[in-house]
CSV table of C-alpha atoms and ligand atoms in Angstrom, one decimal:
chain,number,residue,atom,x,y,z
A,27,MET,CA,-26.8,-14.7,90.9
A,28,SER,CA,-28.9,-14.6,94.0
A,29,ALA,CA,-31.5,-16.9,92.4
A,30,ARG,CA,-28.6,-19.5,92.1
A,31,TRP,CA,-27.2,-18.7,95.5
A,32,PRO,CA,-30.1,-17.9,97.8
A,33,LEU,CA,-27.9,-17.9,100.9
A,34,LEU,CA,-25.3,-15.3,101.5
A,35,PRO,CA,-21.9,-16.5,102.9
A,36,PRO,CA,-20.4,-15.2,106.1
A,37,ARG,CA,-19.0,-11.8,105.8
A,38,ALA,CA,-21.5,-10.7,103.1
A,39,HIS,CA,-22.9,-8.0,105.2
A,40,SER,CA,-19.8,-5.8,104.6
A,41,ILE,CA,-19.5,-6.7,100.8
A,42,ARG,CA,-22.0,-3.9,100.3
A,43,HIS,CA,-19.1,-1.5,101.2
A,44,ARG,CA,-17.3,-2.8,98.1
A,45,LEU,CA,-19.9,-1.5,95.6
A,46,ILE,CA,-19.7,2.1,94.3
A,47,LEU,CA,-22.5,3.6,92.3
A,48,ALA,CA,-21.8,5.9,89.4
A,49,LEU,CA,-24.0,8.9,89.9
A,50,ASP,CA,-23.8,9.8,86.2
A,51,VAL,CA,-26.9,12.0,86.1
A,52,GLU,CA,-27.5,15.5,85.1
A,53,THR,CA,-29.0,17.2,88.0
A,54,ILE,CA,-28.3,17.2,91.9
A,55,ALA,CA,-32.3,16.5,92.3
A,56,GLU,CA,-31.8,13.2,90.3
A,57,ALA,CA,-28.6,12.4,92.2
A,58,GLU,CA,-30.4,13.1,95.4
A,59,GLU,CA,-33.0,10.5,94.6
A,60,LEU,CA,-30.6,7.8,94.0
A,61,VAL,CA,-28.6,8.7,97.3
A,62,GLU,CA,-32.0,8.7,99.4
A,63,LEU,CA,-32.9,5.3,97.9
A,64,LEU,CA,-29.7,3.6,98.2
A,65,HIS,CA,-27.3,5.3,100.8
A,66,ASP,CA,-27.6,2.2,103.1
A,67,ALA,CA,-27.2,-0.4,100.3
A,68,VAL,CA,-24.1,0.7,98.7
A,69,GLY,CA,-20.4,1.6,100.0
A,70,ALA,CA,-20.1,5.0,98.3
A,71,PHE,CA,-21.2,7.1,95.4
A,72,LYS,CA,-18.9,8.2,92.4
A,73,ILE,CA,-19.3,11.7,91.2
A,74,GLY,CA,-17.7,12.3,87.8
A,75,LYS,CA,-17.2,15.6,85.6
A,76,GLN,CA,-20.6,16.0,84.4
A,77,LEU,CA,-22.5,16.1,87.7
A,78,PHE,CA,-19.5,17.9,89.6
A,79,LEU,CA,-19.2,20.7,86.7
A,80,HIS,CA,-23.3,21.1,86.8
A,81,ALA,CA,-23.8,21.0,90.7
A,82,GLY,CA,-20.3,21.9,92.1
A,83,PRO,CA,-19.1,20.9,95.7
A,84,GLU,CA,-22.8,21.0,96.7
A,85,VAL,CA,-23.3,17.5,95.3
A,86,VAL,CA,-20.4,16.1,97.5
A,87,ARG,CA,-21.9,17.5,100.6
A,88,MET,CA,-25.6,16.4,99.7
A,89,VAL,CA,-24.1,12.8,99.6
A,90,HIS,CA,-22.4,13.3,103.0
A,91,ARG,CA,-25.6,14.6,104.6
A,92,HIS,CA,-27.0,11.1,103.8
A,93,GLY,CA,-24.2,9.8,105.6
A,94,ALA,CA,-22.7,8.2,102.5
A,95,GLU,CA,-19.2,8.1,101.1
A,96,VAL,CA,-18.1,9.7,97.8
A,97,PHE,CA,-15.5,8.8,95.2
A,98,LEU,CA,-14.7,12.1,93.4
A,99,ASP,CA,-13.7,11.0,89.9
A,100,LEU,CA,-12.4,14.0,88.4
A,101,LYS,CA,-9.1,12.1,86.9
A,102,PHE,CA,-6.7,15.0,87.6
A,103,HIS,CA,-3.7,15.2,85.0
A,104,ASP,CA,-1.7,18.4,85.3
A,105,ILE,CA,1.7,19.9,86.9
A,106,PRO,CA,2.5,18.3,90.2
A,107,HIS,CA,1.8,21.7,91.9
A,108,THR,CA,-1.8,22.0,90.5
A,109,VAL,CA,-2.7,18.5,91.1
A,110,ALA,CA,-1.4,18.6,94.5
A,111,ARG,CA,-3.5,21.7,95.5
A,112,ALA,CA,-6.5,20.1,93.8
A,113,GLY,CA,-5.9,17.0,96.0
A,114,VAL,CA,-5.9,19.0,99.1
A,115,GLU,CA,-9.3,20.6,98.0
A,116,ALA,CA,-10.8,17.0,97.4
A,117,ALA,CA,-9.6,16.2,101.1
A,118,ARG,CA,-11.0,19.2,102.3
A,119,LEU,CA,-14.5,18.2,101.0
A,120,GLY,CA,-14.1,15.0,102.8
A,121,VAL,CA,-14.2,12.6,100.0
A,122,ARG,CA,-13.1,8.9,100.5
A,123,PHE,CA,-11.5,8.7,97.2
A,124,PHE,CA,-10.4,10.8,94.3
A,125,ASP,CA,-8.2,9.8,91.3
A,126,VAL,CA,-5.3,11.1,89.2
A,127,HIS,CA,-3.9,10.0,86.0
A,128,ALA,CA,-0.7,7.7,86.5
A,129,SER,CA,0.7,9.2,83.2
A,130,GLY,CA,0.9,12.4,84.8
A,131,SER,CA,4.1,11.3,86.2
A,132,PHE,CA,5.8,9.7,89.4
A,133,GLU,CA,6.3,13.3,90.7
A,134,MET,CA,2.7,14.3,90.3
A,135,MET,CA,1.4,11.3,92.3
A,136,ALA,CA,4.1,11.4,94.9
A,137,ARG,CA,3.8,15.2,95.6
A,138,THR,CA,0.0,15.0,95.5
A,139,ASN,CA,0.2,12.0,98.2
A,140,ALA,CA,2.6,14.0,100.3
A,141,GLU,CA,0.8,17.3,100.3
A,142,VAL,CA,-2.7,15.6,101.0
A,143,LEU,CA,-1.0,13.7,103.8
A,144,ARG,CA,0.6,16.9,105.3
A,145,ALA,CA,-2.9,18.9,104.9
A,146,CYS,CA,-4.9,16.2,106.6
A,147,ARG,CA,-2.4,16.0,109.6
A,148,ARG,CA,-2.3,19.8,109.9
A,149,GLU,CA,-6.1,20.2,109.5
A,150,GLY,CA,-7.3,17.1,111.2
A,151,LEU,CA,-9.1,15.9,107.9
A,152,ARG,CA,-9.7,12.3,107.2
A,153,ARG,CA,-7.2,11.2,104.6
A,154,PRO,CA,-8.8,10.3,101.2
A,155,LYS,CA,-7.5,7.0,99.4
A,156,ILE,CA,-5.8,8.4,96.3
A,157,LEU,CA,-6.3,6.3,93.1
A,158,ALA,CA,-4.5,6.2,89.8
A,159,VAL,CA,-6.0,5.7,86.3
A,160,THR,CA,-3.8,3.6,84.1
A,161,VAL,CA,-5.0,3.3,80.4
A,162,LEU,CA,-8.4,4.3,80.1
A,163,THR,CA,-10.3,1.4,78.7
A,164,SER,CA,-11.5,3.6,75.8
A,165,LEU,CA,-7.9,3.3,74.3
A,166,GLY,CA,-6.4,0.5,72.3
A,167,THR,CA,-2.8,-0.4,71.1
A,168,GLY,CA,-3.3,1.9,68.1
A,169,ASP,CA,-4.1,4.8,70.0
A,170,LEU,CA,-1.3,4.1,72.3
A,171,ARG,CA,1.1,3.9,69.4
A,172,ARG,CA,-0.1,7.2,68.1
A,173,VAL,CA,1.0,9.0,71.5
A,174,GLY,CA,4.2,7.4,71.3
A,175,VAL,CA,3.6,4.3,73.5
A,176,ALA,CA,5.1,1.3,71.4
A,177,ASP,CA,3.9,-1.4,74.1
A,178,GLY,CA,0.7,-3.1,74.4
A,179,VAL,CA,-2.2,-2.1,76.4
A,180,GLU,CA,-1.5,-4.7,79.2
A,181,SER,CA,2.4,-3.8,79.5
A,182,GLN,CA,1.5,-0.1,79.8
A,183,VAL,CA,-1.2,-0.9,82.5
A,184,ALA,CA,1.2,-2.9,84.5
A,185,ARG,CA,4.1,-0.2,84.2
A,186,LEU,CA,1.7,2.6,85.3
A,187,ALA,CA,0.5,0.6,88.0
A,188,ARG,CA,3.8,-0.2,89.5
A,189,LEU,CA,4.7,3.5,89.0
A,190,ALA,CA,1.3,4.3,90.9
A,191,HIS,CA,2.2,1.7,93.7
A,192,ARG,CA,5.9,3.2,94.1
A,193,ALA,CA,4.4,6.7,94.2
A,194,GLY,CA,2.3,6.0,97.4
A,195,MET,CA,-1.1,5.6,95.6
A,196,ALA,CA,-3.7,3.7,97.5
A,197,GLY,CA,-4.5,1.8,94.2
A,198,VAL,CA,-5.8,1.9,90.8
A,199,VAL,CA,-8.9,2.2,88.6
A,200,ALA,CA,-8.6,-0.9,86.2
A,201,SER,CA,-10.6,-2.9,83.7
A,202,PRO,CA,-11.9,-6.1,85.1
A,203,LEU,CA,-9.6,-8.0,82.6
A,204,GLU,CA,-6.4,-6.3,84.3
A,205,ILE,CA,-7.2,-7.3,87.7
A,206,GLY,CA,-5.0,-10.5,87.8
A,207,ARG,CA,-1.9,-8.8,86.2
A,208,ILE,CA,-2.3,-5.8,88.6
A,209,ARG,CA,-2.4,-7.9,91.6
A,210,ARG,CA,0.5,-10.1,90.7
A,211,GLU,CA,2.6,-6.8,89.9
A,212,CYS,CA,1.5,-4.8,93.1
A,213,GLY,CA,0.5,-7.4,95.7
A,214,ARG,CA,-2.6,-7.6,97.9
A,215,GLY,CA,-2.4,-4.2,99.9
A,216,PHE,CA,-3.0,-2.3,96.7
A,217,LEU,CA,-6.7,-1.4,95.9
A,218,ILE,CA,-8.2,-2.2,92.5
A,219,VAL,CA,-11.3,-0.4,91.8
A,220,THR,CA,-13.1,-1.9,88.7
A,221,PRO,CA,-15.6,-0.3,86.4
A,222,GLY,CA,-17.1,-2.3,83.3
A,223,VAL,CA,-18.9,-4.8,85.6
A,224,ARG,CA,-22.3,-6.3,84.5
A,225,PRO,CA,-24.8,-8.5,86.2
A,226,ALA,CA,-24.6,-12.1,85.1
A,227,ARG,CA,-27.7,-11.8,82.7
A,228,GLY,CA,-27.9,-8.0,82.2
A,229,ALA,CA,-27.1,-5.9,79.1
A,230,HIS,CA,-23.6,-4.7,78.4
A,231,ASP,CA,-24.5,-1.2,77.2
A,232,ASP,CA,-21.3,0.3,75.7
A,233,GLN,CA,-18.9,-1.5,77.8
A,234,LYS,CA,-17.1,-4.1,75.7
A,235,ARG,CA,-14.5,-5.7,78.0
A,236,VAL,CA,-16.9,-6.7,80.9
A,237,LEU,CA,-16.9,-9.4,83.7
A,238,THR,CA,-19.7,-10.1,85.9
A,239,ALA,CA,-19.6,-8.8,89.6
A,240,SER,CA,-18.8,-12.3,90.9
A,241,GLU,CA,-16.0,-12.8,88.4
A,242,ALA,CA,-14.5,-9.5,89.0
A,243,MET,CA,-14.4,-10.0,92.8
A,244,ARG,CA,-13.1,-13.6,92.4
A,245,ALA,CA,-10.3,-12.1,90.1
A,246,GLY,CA,-9.2,-10.0,93.1
A,247,ALA,CA,-11.2,-6.3,92.6
A,248,ASP,CA,-11.7,-4.8,95.9
A,249,TYR,CA,-14.4,-2.2,94.9
A,250,LEU,CA,-16.8,-2.4,91.7
A,251,VAL,CA,-18.1,0.8,90.3
A,252,ILE,CA,-21.5,0.0,88.7
A,253,GLY,CA,-23.9,2.7,87.2
A,254,ARG,CA,-26.6,1.9,84.5
A,255,PRO,CA,-27.6,-1.6,85.6
A,256,ILE,CA,-28.5,-0.3,89.0
A,257,ARG,CA,-29.8,3.2,88.0
A,258,GLU,CA,-31.9,1.8,85.0
A,259,ALA,CA,-33.4,-1.3,86.9
A,260,PRO,CA,-37.0,-1.1,87.6
A,261,ASP,CA,-36.2,-2.0,91.1
A,262,PRO,CA,-32.6,-0.4,91.9
A,263,ARG,CA,-32.4,-1.7,95.7
A,264,ALA,CA,-33.4,-5.3,94.4
A,265,MET,CA,-30.5,-4.8,91.7
A,266,VAL,CA,-28.1,-3.9,94.2
A,267,GLN,CA,-29.1,-6.8,96.6
A,268,GLN,CA,-28.6,-9.1,93.6
A,269,ILE,CA,-25.1,-7.7,92.7
A,270,VAL,CA,-24.0,-7.9,96.5
A,271,ALA,CA,-24.9,-11.3,96.4
A,272,ASP,CA,-23.1,-12.1,93.4
A,273,MET,CA,-20.1,-10.1,94.6
A,274,ALA,CA,-20.1,-12.0,97.8
A,275,HIS,CA,-19.9,-15.4,96.2
A,276,GLY,CA,-17.1,-14.3,94.0
A,277,PHE,CA,-15.2,-12.8,97.2
A,278,LEU,CA,-15.6,-16.0,99.1
A,279,ALA,CA,-14.5,-18.2,96.0
A,280,ALA,CA,-11.3,-16.0,95.7
A,281,ARG,CA,-10.5,-16.7,99.2
A,282,THR,CA,-11.4,-20.3,99.4
A,283,ARG,CA,-9.7,-21.1,96.3
A,284,PRO,CA,-6.9,-18.6,95.7
A,285,ALA,CA,-5.0,-20.8,93.2
A,286,ALA,CA,-7.9,-20.4,90.8
A,287,ARG,CA,-7.0,-16.7,90.2
B,302,C5P,O1,-22.9,2.7,83.8
B,302,C5P,P1,-21.8,1.9,83.9
B,302,C5P,O2,-22.0,0.9,84.9
B,302,C5P,O3,-21.0,1.6,82.6
B,302,C5P,O4,-20.8,3.2,84.8
B,302,C5P,C1,-19.4,2.7,84.9
B,302,C5P,C2,-18.9,4.2,85.4
B,302,C5P,O5,-17.4,4.0,85.5
B,302,C5P,C3,-19.0,5.3,84.6
B,302,C5P,O6,-19.3,6.5,85.6
B,302,C5P,C4,-17.9,5.4,83.7
B,302,C5P,O7,-17.6,6.7,83.2
B,302,C5P,C5,-16.6,4.9,84.6
B,302,C5P,N1,-15.6,4.2,84.0
B,302,C5P,C6,-15.7,3.4,83.2
B,302,C5P,N2,-14.5,2.9,82.5
B,302,C5P,C7,-13.2,3.2,82.7
B,302,C5P,C8,-13.3,4.3,83.8
B,302,C5P,C9,-14.4,4.9,84.4
B,302,C5P,O8,-16.8,2.6,82.8
B,302,C5P,N3,-12.2,2.7,82.4
């Protein structure tokens, strides 16, 4: 944490772009307060189902008005045509990232990727990075078995990550404990976006399988999604600075000692 590492390493200034704040709040007013406070301190804001259903696309425009980026976390899973059309709408909203379920099929992901690319070229839109959710962290081996998946969680995560990679997804959303395996399976260019991260000395809330921000970066995460530890901190900006410092040291450690991964 910053108390132990008062000096930031080189490139730490860009590390903040790798921190995504989860805007898990009920109203657009609460969301805007956080965006006003932190738009220049984090890389993007994640908007999930609750806030999007409450506020609609206006909440995405609000974040953009503050000059910040959006990860639209609606986890699409439907027939390929429907997900592809939803993906095109996400691109039209100008989001930086959106996500789909990898278990929705190779075709669902590949078609979404192709149609989004086509729409972006045709309409001059920026191309969003499409992420795939592998196995939700709320699922265990027993849950997978009940839906006909005999393999353990890690094998299923690896299988779905490979499928997402082949289908042209930019990366995956994954638990911090799966980063190493995905990195080995899918290589360096494939983005790994990781929730379930906690500051070194913070509370874990209901996240059970957690790593610290430094450990997650060191393991090879590209982006961290963090919500409550920042939103509920007495001074959210100070907490962001502390987390970014922690991330920077993990990032540097991974690059100076890659064999330690
Ligand atoms: O508050 P907290 O830091 O736990 O927020 C993490 C965010 O990441 C929440 O929006 C949560 O829904 C999301 N998330 C997660 N675990 C996953 C996928 C998403 O915690 N496997």
